Every structure is written in C-alpha cells, then in structure tokens.
N, CA, C and O of each residue as an XYZ file, in Angstrom:
788
protein
N       8.078    -21.479      0.721
C       7.256    -20.694      1.784
C       6.768    -19.788      0.596
O       7.479    -19.523     -0.373
N       5.310    -19.281      0.794
C       5.075    -18.096      0.111
C       5.581    -16.682      0.705
O       5.632    -15.585      0.149
N       5.899    -17.022      1.872
C       6.158    -15.522      2.087
C       7.683    -14.878      1.437
O       8.807    -15.376      1.509
N       7.255    -13.636      0.815
C       8.584    -12.829      0.233
C       9.859    -12.755      0.860
O      10.998    -13.200      0.716
N       9.058    -11.845      1.786
C      10.297    -11.191      2.672
C       9.490    -10.411      3.966
O       8.260    -10.465      4.001
N      10.134     -9.797      4.861
C       9.740     -9.070      5.647
C      10.790     -7.699      6.216
O      11.960     -7.672      6.598
N      10.040     -6.941      6.101
C      10.878     -5.300      6.035
C      10.384     -5.044      7.691
O       9.397     -5.086      8.425
N      11.842     -4.754      7.678
C      11.746     -4.292      9.100
C      11.950     -2.790      9.055
O      13.153     -2.635      8.843
N      11.458     -1.809      9.135
C      11.496     -0.412      8.618
C      11.712      0.340      9.811
O      12.544      1.233      9.652
N      11.209      0.259     10.995
C      11.395      1.248     12.201
C      10.884      0.573     13.175
O      10.120     -0.390     13.111
N      11.565      1.389     14.594
C      11.146      0.463     15.687
C       9.555      0.189     15.784
O       8.853      1.181     15.980
N       8.870     -1.183     15.653
C       7.595     -1.480     16.355
C       6.936     -1.657     15.264
O       5.783     -2.074     15.373
N       7.533     -1.366     13.816
C       6.877     -1.569     12.449
C       7.071     -2.651     11.648
O       8.191     -2.656     11.137
N       6.425     -3.502     11.380
C       6.402     -4.793     10.422
C       5.869     -4.560      9.222
O       4.891     -3.823      9.094
N       6.515     -5.225      8.112
C       6.144     -5.111      6.970
C       5.920     -6.426      6.301
O       6.815     -6.640      5.484
N       5.161     -7.243      6.358
C       5.181     -8.719      5.470
C       5.024     -8.689      3.907
O       3.964     -8.185      3.538
N       5.812     -9.100      2.978
C       5.243     -9.510      1.703
C       5.338    -10.929      1.544
O       6.227    -11.676      1.951
N       3.923    -11.301      0.658
C       3.349    -12.440      0.363
C       3.291    -13.211     -1.330
O       2.187    -12.878     -1.761
N       3.725    -13.733     -1.986
C       3.824    -14.276     -3.030
C       2.781    -15.016     -3.447
O       2.692    -16.238     -3.324
N       1.620    -13.961     -4.168
C       0.170    -14.577     -4.331
C       0.264    -15.922     -5.316
O      -0.494    -16.886     -5.209
N       1.268    -15.810     -6.230
C       1.322    -16.798     -7.156
C       1.595    -18.236     -6.621
O       1.175    -19.139     -7.344
N       2.239    -18.600     -5.455
C       2.347    -20.141     -5.054
C       1.036    -20.985     -4.675
O      -0.091    -20.659     -4.303
N       1.424    -21.739     -4.832
C      -0.021    -22.763     -4.440
C       0.119    -23.115     -2.941
O      -0.630    -24.062     -2.698
N       0.706    -22.763     -1.994
C       0.084    -22.870     -0.769
C      -0.840    -22.086     -0.493
O      -1.980    -22.324     -0.093
N      -0.357    -21.189     -0.702
C      -1.251    -19.729     -0.021
C      -2.910    -20.318     -0.664
O      -3.851    -19.918      0.022
N      -3.210    -21.017     -1.628
C      -4.755    -21.801     -1.762
C      -4.754    -22.926     -1.221
O      -5.901    -23.369     -1.157
N      -3.976    -23.614     -0.790
C      -3.952    -25.247     -0.399
C      -5.408    -24.920      0.276
O      -6.439    -25.330     -0.257
N      -5.417    -24.458      1.004
C      -6.360    -24.269      2.205
C      -7.616    -23.798      2.119
O      -7.567    -22.932      2.992
N      -8.715    -23.755      1.681
C      -9.798    -23.154      1.604
C     -11.004    -23.248      2.619
O     -12.092    -22.765      2.305
N     -10.808    -23.887      3.870
C     -11.448    -24.496      4.930
C     -11.694    -22.816      5.569
O     -11.016    -21.801      5.413
N     -12.969    -23.064      6.333
C     -13.078    -21.825      7.015
C     -13.474    -20.681      6.316
O     -13.803    -19.740      7.038
N     -13.545    -20.469      4.863
C     -13.823    -19.201      4.261
C     -14.915    -18.651      4.601
O     -15.807    -19.396      5.007
N     -15.137    -17.320      4.541
C     -16.582    -16.752      5.064
C     -17.198    -17.259      3.801
O     -16.658    -17.634      2.760
N     -18.617    -17.171      4.179
C     -19.671    -17.523      3.358
C     -19.777    -16.383      1.822
O     -20.027    -16.681      0.654
N     -19.550    -15.389      2.289
C     -19.758    -14.252      0.977
C     -18.349    -14.206     -0.008
O     -18.226    -13.393     -0.924
N     -17.465    -15.075      0.297
C     -16.109    -14.822     -0.682
C     -16.359    -16.045     -1.315
O     -16.498    -17.124     -0.738
N     -16.434    -15.758     -3.025
C     -16.787    -16.981     -4.066
C     -15.456    -16.737     -4.836
O     -14.729    -17.717     -5.000
N     -15.142    -15.771     -5.228
C     -14.506    -15.464     -6.515
C     -12.804    -16.025     -6.541
O     -12.056    -15.765     -5.599
N     -12.576    -16.416     -7.141
C     -10.886    -17.313     -7.123
C      -9.527    -16.096     -6.379
O      -8.616    -16.230     -5.563
N     -10.041    -15.009     -7.178
C      -9.227    -13.827     -6.917
C      -9.409    -13.477     -5.224
O      -8.421    -13.299     -4.511
N     -10.580    -13.421     -4.790
C     -10.934    -13.112     -3.532
C     -10.307    -14.072     -2.778
O      -9.553    -13.627     -1.912
N     -10.410    -15.308     -2.865
C     -10.092    -15.764     -1.994
C      -8.842    -16.417     -1.494
O      -8.582    -17.035     -0.462
N      -8.065    -16.043     -2.683
C      -6.341    -15.785     -2.904
C      -6.170    -14.826     -1.815
O      -5.593    -15.233     -0.807
N      -6.605    -13.542     -1.858
C      -6.836    -12.316     -1.143
C      -6.982    -12.542      0.127
O      -6.192    -11.979      0.886
N      -7.901    -13.314      0.619
C      -8.390    -13.721      1.886
C      -7.523    -14.451      2.477
O      -7.247    -14.107      3.626
N      -6.752    -15.790      1.852
C      -6.226    -16.779      2.583
C      -4.627    -15.825      2.976
O      -3.976    -15.756      4.019
N      -4.477    -15.346      1.942
C      -3.135    -14.620      2.141
C      -3.034    -13.211      2.954
O      -2.004    -12.618      3.275
N      -3.970    -12.953      3.122
C      -4.155    -11.634      4.607
C      -4.198    -12.517      5.679
O      -3.540    -12.190      6.667
N      -4.806    -13.537      5.715
C      -4.976    -14.457      7.025
C      -3.268    -14.946      7.611
O      -2.667    -15.031      8.682
N      -3.005    -15.178      6.133
C      -1.300    -15.854      6.634
C      -0.554    -14.734      6.946
O       0.065    -14.729      8.010
N      -0.512    -13.903      6.295
C       0.344    -12.686      6.986
C       0.095    -12.216      8.218
O       0.988    -11.914      9.008
N      -1.236    -12.120      8.475
C      -1.350    -11.376      9.798
C      -1.106    -12.509     11.107
O      -1.070    -12.155     12.285
N      -0.949    -13.925     10.639
C      -0.449    -14.412     11.471
C       1.206    -14.359     11.830
O       1.808    -14.288     12.901
N       1.741    -14.442     10.136
C       3.064    -13.993     10.322
C       3.616    -12.645     11.296
O       4.656    -12.547     11.948
N       2.561    -11.732     11.127
C       2.813    -10.227     12.296
C       2.539    -10.615     13.271
O       3.243    -10.041     14.102
N       1.510    -11.699     13.997
C       1.595    -12.123     15.380
C       0.394    -11.435     15.444
O       0.355    -10.821     16.510
N      -0.552    -11.273     14.814
C      -2.031    -10.518     15.022
C      -2.728    -11.397     15.047
O      -2.893    -12.138     14.079
N      -3.592    -11.596     16.710
C      -4.292    -12.551     16.671
C      -5.818    -12.245     16.487
O      -6.675    -12.993     16.017
N      -5.959    -10.953     16.975
C      -7.573    -10.426     16.601
C      -8.204    -10.364     15.504
O      -7.380    -10.315     14.591
N      -9.326    -10.340     15.097
C     -10.007    -10.307     13.698
C      -9.744     -9.035     13.069
O      -9.222     -8.115     13.700
N     -10.054     -8.945     11.945
C      -9.805     -7.341     11.182
C     -10.948     -6.954     11.190
O     -11.879     -7.691     10.865
N     -11.106     -5.682     11.576
C     -12.742     -5.303     11.270
C     -12.673     -4.242      9.826
O     -11.660     -4.418      9.148
N     -13.331     -3.528      9.483
C     -13.497     -2.648      8.472
C     -14.240     -1.280      8.946
O     -15.353     -1.375      9.465
N     -13.712     -0.184      8.793
C     -14.732      0.934      9.025
C     -15.515      1.064      7.829
O     -15.249      0.516      6.760
N     -16.757      2.016      8.121
C     -17.464      2.014      6.944
C     -17.350      2.463      5.248
O     -18.116      2.429      4.284
N     -15.547      3.015      5.568
C     -15.181      3.235      4.091
C     -14.068      2.303      3.718
O     -13.177      2.548      2.905
N     -14.252      1.054      4.507
C     -13.619      0.166      3.992
C     -12.373     -0.320      4.367
O     -11.824     -1.393      4.114
N     -11.930      0.885      5.171
C     -10.463      0.721      5.962
C     -10.666     -0.414      6.688
O     -11.750     -0.948      6.923
N      -9.283     -0.856      7.130
C      -9.088     -2.427      7.908
C      -8.822     -1.786      9.201
O      -8.583     -0.578      9.188
N      -8.828     -2.287     10.081
C      -8.746     -1.914     11.667
C      -8.440     -3.178     12.338
O      -8.788     -4.240     11.822
N      -7.808     -3.139     13.459
C      -8.161     -4.048     14.650
C      -8.737     -3.510     15.984
O      -8.341     -2.371     16.228
N      -9.224     -3.820     16.524
C     -10.115     -3.343     17.989
C      -8.779     -3.102     18.924
O      -8.016     -4.062     18.815
N      -8.468     -2.454     19.486
C      -7.464     -2.509     20.561
C      -6.261     -3.152     20.087
O      -5.622     -4.002     20.707
N      -5.920     -2.552     18.611
C      -4.492     -3.447     18.373
C      -3.609     -2.583     17.472
O      -4.049     -1.472     17.180
N      -2.665     -2.879     17.096
C      -1.978     -2.111     16.045
C      -2.411     -1.288     15.214
O      -3.583     -1.273     15.589
N      -2.356     -0.247     13.958
C      -2.190      0.408     13.182
C      -1.928     -0.676     12.087
O      -0.814     -1.192     12.007
N      -3.160     -1.103     11.061
C      -2.524     -2.180      9.647
C      -3.044     -1.391      8.728
O      -3.871     -0.494      8.892
N      -2.540     -1.746      7.761
C      -2.617     -1.348      6.455
C      -2.320     -2.487      5.513
O      -1.203     -3.001      5.551
N      -3.501     -3.042      4.431
C      -3.088     -4.403      3.533
C      -3.115     -4.057      2.222
O      -4.002     -3.326      1.782
N      -2.157     -4.543      1.477
C      -2.442     -4.294     -0.321
C      -2.249     -5.580     -0.666
O      -1.562     -6.447     -0.127
N      -3.147     -5.617     -1.925
C      -2.947     -6.956     -2.653
C      -2.432     -6.478     -4.676
O      -3.066     -5.734     -5.424
N      -1.641     -6.946     -4.865
C      -1.052     -6.641     -6.065
C      -1.462     -7.486     -6.881
O      -2.411     -8.235     -6.649
N      -0.540     -7.468     -8.355
C      -0.789     -8.409     -9.249
C      -0.678    -10.117     -8.587
O      -1.423    -11.089     -8.466
N       0.665     -9.764     -8.292
C       1.499    -11.116     -7.757
C       2.087    -11.261     -6.034
O       2.544    -12.249     -5.460
N       1.885    -10.013     -5.585
C       2.344     -9.477     -4.271
C       1.414     -9.202     -3.355
O       0.344     -8.885     -3.874
N       1.416     -9.201     -2.494
C       0.452     -8.875     -1.359
C       1.049     -8.294     -0.025
O       2.039     -9.000      0.165
N       0.988     -7.579      0.778
C       1.662     -6.945      1.951
C       0.663     -6.813      2.790
O      -0.434     -7.027      2.274
N       0.655     -6.485      4.103
C       0.473     -6.181      5.253
C       1.542     -5.898      6.158
O       2.589     -6.525      6.322
N       1.125     -4.856      6.727
C       1.847     -3.868      7.547
C       1.080     -3.470      8.899
O      -0.021     -2.935      9.029
N       2.340     -4.054     10.219
C       1.648     -3.250     11.386
C       2.109     -2.170     12.046
O       3.300     -2.062     11.755
N       1.813     -1.406     12.708
C       2.736     -0.084     13.381
C       1.971      0.608     14.565
O       0.750      0.659     14.709
N       2.698      0.997     15.179
C       2.287      1.478     16.681
C       1.764      3.019     16.208
O       0.820      3.457     16.867
N       2.267      3.841     15.174
C       1.318      5.001     14.419
C       0.749      4.763     13.503
O       0.975      3.616     13.118
N      -0.180      5.501     12.689
C      -0.809      5.284     11.271
C      -0.109      5.131     10.389
O       0.884      5.850     10.283
N      -0.390      4.147      9.464
C      -0.058      3.697      8.450
C      -0.783      3.151      7.196
O      -1.874      2.582      7.175
N       0.139      3.471      6.020
C      -0.554      3.364      4.676
C       0.405      2.368      3.864
O       1.629      2.487      3.802
N      -0.301      1.441      3.296
C       0.760      0.516      2.370
C      -0.044      0.360      0.670
O      -1.266      0.456      0.560
N       0.744      0.150     -0.372
C       0.189      0.190     -1.344
C       1.356     -0.578     -2.052
O       2.537     -0.520     -1.711
N       0.764     -1.419     -3.254
C       1.498     -2.333     -4.019
C       1.021     -2.062     -5.110
O      -0.168     -1.742     -5.100
N       1.772     -2.086     -6.495
C       1.659     -2.210     -8.091
C       1.989     -2.101     -8.788
O       2.787     -1.166     -8.850
N       1.782     -2.783     -9.839
C       2.289     -3.551    -10.767
C       2.512     -2.268    -11.716
O       1.531     -1.536    -11.847
N       3.948     -1.845    -12.533
C       3.524     -1.064    -13.731
C       2.854     -1.655    -15.008
O       2.910     -2.707    -15.644
N       2.090     -0.276    -15.081
C       0.627     -0.771    -15.966
C       0.589      0.397    -17.058
O       0.693      1.517    -16.558
N       0.469      0.360    -18.360
C       0.074      1.573    -19.087
C      -1.138      2.461    -18.623
O      -1.253      3.669    -18.828
N      -2.064      1.601    -17.926
C      -3.229      2.419    -17.401
C      -3.401      3.506    -16.543
O      -4.388      4.241    -16.510
N      -1.991      3.607    -15.566
C      -1.453      4.432    -14.891
C      -1.147      6.001    -15.541
O      -1.346      7.129    -15.089
N      -0.519      5.456    -16.924
C       0.155      6.465    -17.647
C      -1.125      7.318    -18.588
O      -0.808      8.110    -19.476
N      -2.477      7.042    -18.268
C      -3.610      7.407    -19.036
C      -4.368      8.183    -18.108
O      -5.346      8.834    -18.476
N      -3.951      8.149    -16.868
C      -4.590      8.647    -16.092
C      -3.986      9.886    -15.341
O      -4.524     10.571    -14.472
N      -2.919      9.986    -15.808
C      -1.965     10.615    -14.807
C      -2.504     12.051    -14.831
O      -1.850     12.813    -14.120
N      -3.695     12.685    -15.576
C      -3.734     13.992    -14.851
C      -4.906     14.134    -14.215
O      -5.653     15.107    -14.322
N      -5.100     13.077    -13.482
C      -6.532     12.714    -13.002
C      -6.074     12.851    -11.093
O      -6.701     13.153    -10.077
N      -4.192     12.300    -11.511
C      -3.840     12.054     -9.788
C      -2.671     12.984     -9.796
O      -2.040     13.051     -8.741
N      -2.243     13.771    -10.884
C      -0.485     14.550    -10.474
C      -1.114     15.733    -10.335
O      -2.198     15.957    -10.873
N      -0.560     16.481     -9.689
C      -0.047     18.065    -10.184
C       0.761     18.215    -10.945
O       1.493     17.352    -11.430
N       0.729     19.779    -11.238
C       1.491     19.716    -12.624
C       3.132     19.704    -12.203
O       4.060     19.247    -12.872
N       3.177     20.239    -11.116
C       4.755     19.861    -11.042
C       5.312     18.299    -10.972
O       6.395     17.874    -11.374
N       4.277     17.612    -10.363
C       4.600     16.301    -10.371
C       4.700     15.796    -11.642
O       5.626     15.054    -11.968
N       3.684     16.191    -12.507
C       4.031     15.738    -13.882
C       4.947     16.057    -14.851
O       5.277     15.429    -15.857
N       5.387     17.320    -14.335
C       6.981     17.876    -14.916
C       8.225     16.870    -14.145
O       9.277     16.561    -14.705
N       7.777     16.394    -12.550
C       9.049     15.580    -12.409
C       9.081     14.475    -13.098
O      10.209     14.209    -13.513
N       7.975     13.474    -13.472
C       7.736     12.339    -14.318
C       8.330     12.793    -15.554
O       9.291     12.133    -15.950
N       8.016     13.629    -16.138
C       8.646     13.650    -17.445
C      10.011     13.935    -17.540
O      10.569     13.670    -18.605
N      10.767     14.516    -16.454
C      12.183     14.387    -16.574
C      12.649     13.497    -16.035
O      13.832     13.680    -15.750
N      12.083     12.199    -15.633
C      12.629     10.971    -15.065
C      13.177     10.481    -16.128
O      13.124     11.030    -17.228
N      13.874      9.173    -15.835
C      14.587      8.142    -16.429
C      13.275      7.562    -16.829
O      13.065      8.228    -17.843
N      12.292      6.797    -16.714
C      11.632      6.147    -16.926
C      10.047      6.490    -16.236
O       9.586      6.096    -15.165
N       9.439      7.356    -17.263
C       8.453      8.313    -16.937
C       6.925      7.198    -16.524
O       6.088      7.711    -15.781
N       6.711      6.017    -16.938
C       5.958      4.896    -16.790
C       6.135      4.717    -14.871
O       5.366      5.144    -14.010
N       7.403      3.950    -14.703
C       7.902      3.760    -13.537
C       7.383      4.619    -12.457
O       6.697      4.197    -11.526
N       7.910      6.407    -12.703
C       7.788      7.024    -11.883
C       6.449      7.501    -11.661
O       6.153      8.114    -10.636
N       5.528      7.216    -12.686
C       4.229      7.963    -12.364
C       3.344      6.545    -11.524
O       2.517      6.799    -10.648
N       3.661      5.057    -11.942
C       3.693      4.023    -11.028
C       3.601      4.429     -9.644
O       2.593      4.463     -8.939
N       5.155      4.824     -9.263
C       5.725      5.147     -8.151
C       4.828      6.047     -7.177
O       4.587      5.744     -6.008
N       4.251      7.490     -7.990
C       3.572      8.345     -7.130
C       2.194      7.969     -7.335
O       1.587      8.430     -6.368
N       1.356      7.343     -8.128
C       0.228      6.593     -7.608
C       0.436      6.084     -6.442
O      -0.023      6.673     -5.463
N       1.101      4.996     -6.298
C       1.490      4.006     -5.325
C       1.816      4.848     -3.913
O       1.180      4.638     -2.880
N       2.667      5.621     -3.994
C       2.594      7.146     -3.063
C       1.356      7.306     -2.447
O       1.071      6.910     -1.317
N       0.558      7.954     -3.299
C      -0.553      8.822     -2.994
C      -1.509      7.749     -2.510
O      -2.294      8.150     -1.650
N      -1.638      6.303     -2.911
C      -2.680      5.450     -2.458
C      -1.931      5.195     -1.086
O      -2.627      5.524     -0.124
N      -0.930      4.790     -0.822
C      -0.536      4.895      0.277
C      -0.775      5.523      1.690
O      -1.164      5.076      2.769
N      -0.326      6.909      1.171
C      -1.119      8.022      1.915
C      -2.481      8.298      2.452
O      -2.946      8.640      3.539
N      -3.052      7.947      0.975
C      -4.808      8.152      1.092
C      -4.799      7.124      2.496
O      -5.006      7.632      3.598
N      -4.635      6.170      2.406
C      -4.846      4.557      2.859
C      -4.805      5.331      4.467
O      -5.745      5.068      5.217
N      -3.813      6.185      4.915
C      -3.678      6.859      6.512
C      -5.253      7.444      6.750
O      -5.787      7.060      7.790
N      -5.736      7.995      6.210
C      -6.801      8.882      6.282
C      -8.065      7.855      5.750
O      -9.072      7.688      6.439
N      -7.915      7.359      4.757
C      -9.051      6.350      4.528
C     -10.705      7.020      3.497
O     -11.646      6.351      3.070
N     -10.483      8.404      3.410
C     -11.404      9.282      2.841
C     -11.299     10.526      2.519
O     -10.462     11.111      3.207
N     -11.861     11.219      1.680
C     -11.734     12.410      1.647
C     -10.601     13.547      1.232
O     -10.428     14.750      1.432
N      -9.968     12.525      0.577
C      -8.384     13.255     -0.047
C      -8.836     13.178     -1.755
O      -9.328     12.291     -2.453
N      -8.362     14.685     -2.025
C      -8.447     14.233     -3.932
C      -6.798     14.510     -4.187
O      -6.099     15.404     -3.711
N      -6.469     13.520     -5.023
C      -5.342     12.925     -5.206
C      -4.333     13.989     -5.675
O      -3.295     14.222     -5.055
N      -4.761     14.730     -7.004
C      -3.930     16.197     -7.453
C      -4.139     17.188     -6.782
O      -3.244     18.033     -6.746
N      -5.056     17.357     -6.226
C      -5.076     18.824     -5.401
C      -4.496     18.537     -4.154
O      -3.360     18.970     -3.964
N      -5.074     17.867     -3.227
C      -4.645     17.682     -1.886
C      -3.539     16.730     -1.452
O      -3.112     16.816     -0.300
N      -2.982     15.706     -2.411
C      -1.505     15.364     -1.751
C      -0.286     15.409     -2.402
O      -0.284     14.844     -3.496
N       0.510     15.799     -2.129
C       1.626     16.317     -3.291
C       2.959     15.396     -2.701
O       3.345     15.424     -1.532
N       3.449     14.728     -3.601
C       4.729     13.586     -3.593
C       5.777     14.291     -4.207
O       5.707     15.165     -5.071
N       6.751     13.806     -3.656
C       8.137     14.248     -4.042
C       8.990     15.358     -4.024
O       8.671     16.322     -3.328
N      10.081     15.378     -4.717
C      10.535     14.522     -5.923
C      10.709     13.211     -5.664
O      10.724     12.989     -4.453
N      10.835     12.328     -6.292
C      11.013     11.095     -5.882
C      12.354     10.247     -6.639
O      12.372      9.865     -7.809
N      13.272     10.106     -5.784
C      14.730      9.449     -6.551
C      14.653      7.943     -5.880
O      14.428      7.504     -4.752
N      14.976      7.358     -7.238
C      15.084      5.957     -6.763
C      16.424      5.329     -6.083
O      16.642      4.201     -5.643
N      17.199      6.440     -6.164
C      18.492      6.263     -5.377
C      18.195      6.525     -3.825
O      18.910      5.857     -3.078
N      17.514      7.153     -3.367
C      17.269      7.627     -1.920
C      15.855      6.620     -1.604
O      15.636      6.576     -0.394
N      15.104      6.010     -2.229
C      13.635      5.433     -1.776
C      13.209      6.088     -0.196
O      13.142      5.602      0.934
N      13.033      7.081     -0.625
C      12.141      8.088      0.514
C      11.868      9.460     -0.020
O      12.432      9.944     -1.001
N      10.915     10.069      0.742
C      10.449     11.073     -0.116
C       9.444     11.633      1.194
O       9.271     10.964      2.212
N       8.958     12.695      1.008
C       7.714     13.481      1.776
C       6.541     13.405      1.000
O       6.655     13.021     -0.163
N       5.503     13.686      1.416
C       3.995     13.849      1.123
C       3.766     15.125      1.906
O       4.199     15.243      3.052
N       3.254     15.844      1.443
C       2.378     16.889      1.795
C       1.031     16.807      1.745
O       0.674     16.489      0.611
N      -0.030     16.986      2.631
C      -1.149     16.706      2.765
C      -2.017     18.059      3.182
O      -2.049     18.604      4.286
N      -2.590     18.370      2.177
C      -3.503     19.859      2.186
C      -4.829     19.610      2.727
O      -5.520     19.351      1.742
N      -5.581     19.549      3.818
C      -7.061     19.585      3.971
C      -7.578     20.303      5.613
O      -7.267     20.397      6.800
N      -8.314     20.578      4.861
C      -9.396     21.730      5.687
C      -8.532     22.913      6.450
O      -8.555     23.228      7.640
N      -7.768     23.457      5.366
C      -6.959     24.531      5.531
C      -5.727     24.124      6.561
O      -5.335     24.949      7.386
N      -5.091     22.697      6.460
C      -3.841     22.594      7.370
C      -3.222     21.686      6.449
O      -3.849     20.951      5.686
N      -1.874     21.765      6.548
C      -0.701     20.888      6.148
C      -0.200     19.654      6.914
O       0.295     19.831      8.027
N      -0.274     18.645      6.496
C       0.422     17.278      7.080
C       1.349     16.989      6.379
O       1.175     16.959      5.161
N       2.841     16.634      7.040
C       3.545     15.733      6.111
C       3.548     14.279      6.725
O       3.319     13.817      7.843
N       3.840     13.862      5.734
C       4.116     12.230      5.905
C       5.621     11.381      5.423
O       6.499     12.144      5.021
N       5.805     10.597      5.429
C       7.267     10.122      5.303
C       6.488      8.885      4.531
O       5.635      8.110      4.964
N       7.247      9.013      2.912
C       6.725      7.635      2.310
C       8.315      7.065      2.083
O       9.393      7.650      2.190
N       7.973      5.647      1.717
C       9.497      4.847      1.774
C       8.904      3.752      0.732
O       7.687      3.564      0.741
N       9.831      2.931     -0.280
C       9.200      2.226     -1.356
C      10.700      1.083     -1.311
O      11.749      1.218     -0.682
N      10.349      0.216     -2.047
C      11.262     -0.839     -2.991
C      10.221     -1.499     -4.067
O       9.008     -1.699     -4.007
N      11.123     -1.733     -4.994
C      10.651     -2.468     -6.244
C      11.066     -3.998     -5.835
O      12.234     -4.327     -5.623
N      10.039     -4.813     -5.761
C      10.167     -6.346     -6.112
C       9.754     -6.782     -6.972
O       8.911     -5.919     -7.221
N       9.611     -7.689     -7.918
C       9.333     -8.272     -8.544
C       8.412     -7.545     -9.897
O       7.414     -7.937    -10.502
N       8.836     -6.938     -9.961
C       8.244     -5.662    -11.460
C       6.839     -4.855    -10.203
O       5.753     -4.396    -10.557
N       7.166     -4.901     -9.351
C       5.764     -4.342     -8.192
C       6.745     -3.252     -7.450
O       7.966     -3.359     -7.344
N       5.929     -2.178     -6.962
C       6.742     -1.203     -6.129
C       5.766     -1.376     -5.057
O       4.594     -1.601     -5.360
N       6.226     -1.271     -3.500
C       5.871     -1.464     -2.345
C       5.950     -0.017     -1.810
O       7.032      0.538     -1.998
N       4.928      0.736     -1.133
C       5.102      1.534     -0.779
C       4.529      1.904      0.245
O       3.306      1.801      0.345
N       5.543      2.577      1.537
C       4.379      2.505      2.868
C       4.716      3.697      3.387
O       5.780      4.245      3.101
N       3.835      4.208      4.201
C       3.725      5.863      4.421
C       3.173      5.877      6.058
O       2.428      5.057      6.595
N       3.788      7.067      6.630
C       3.711      7.135      8.274
C       3.260      8.604      8.154
O       3.022      9.262      9.167
C-alpha cells in the first residue's frame, strides 16, 4: 500500500505521508482533470486524491489566487510533493507542510534564504547541507501558512535546529508585528518532512 505513515501530531491534526514511487498510485488515471498531462503532475494529482480520502476529506480542494490550497468550510490544509514522498496535513488551525530531499542546489542558494545567524548555525552543525535543507523546508512550511508576502532571509527566522529535539520556533517579522510558530520535523527515506502551526 502506498501510504507510508500517518503522524498524529496534536489533537485534531493529522498528517498522511504517501510513497510516490509505487505503481498503485498511478494505476488509475480515470477522471483526471483535462489540464493535467505531464506524468509527474498526474502522480501528484492522484496521490493528493488518495491522501485526501485517507484523511476523510470529501469536499473539493480549491486554490486562492496565490496557489494556496483550501477547502470551503473545511479544515485548514497544506500539501507537499517531494521527489519520492508526498504529504497532506489537515488541522483545525492554520498549518503549513513541506517535504524536501537533500540537494546540493539548497547549498548554492543559502545566501538567498538564510539570515547570517542561520548561516552560522548551519556551519556549526554536523551536516551543513542537511541543516540547510531542513532550514529551507522549515521556511517553506511557515511561508505556506501565510501564502505570500514574506522574504525568507529577512522576515522568517528559524532555529536553531537540533535533530535530537525535532522541534523549534519560527519568528515571522511582518508589518512591524512579530508572530511565532512552532515547527516540527522527521527524516524519512532521505527526505525531511516539516510541518508548522
């Protein structure tokens, strides 16, 4: 079965992880929307539908103009598709989810998304590239709560991140206000799965 696991984080929040590499995910291409043609997009669409069913969400998914998914009169949701793993989270409060595989590309763009303090923390970590990947994914998860209007290096500050705790805080600096969010993560099959409230 393609479902990898379910993470029940806190009351009224559920996270489903899906294996994108299994054939069962793509075995049924009936009733695909007509605008979906690329094989990768087909897999993403079908896995999203399977995860939605597993989370017992029966209303359709809509999207704001910025692309953020939502359900009319339903729970808060966030969806992410990594290279080999997809995830879908539902909660009673705003939530963001991101899945990333470690990639050298993350290291090359570190100065675009990291504050100098975060770069220092990454350099002092046991595995700098894994730390940067986790940091990028944490910022993506927090960004998805808002949907737009945040500059990663300046307005989203994370950490420090410690893998023995798998929990940290994110500070958001927006419109002269400061907001705090909790972030949690797990490493599965070379991917980091990060969710934030």
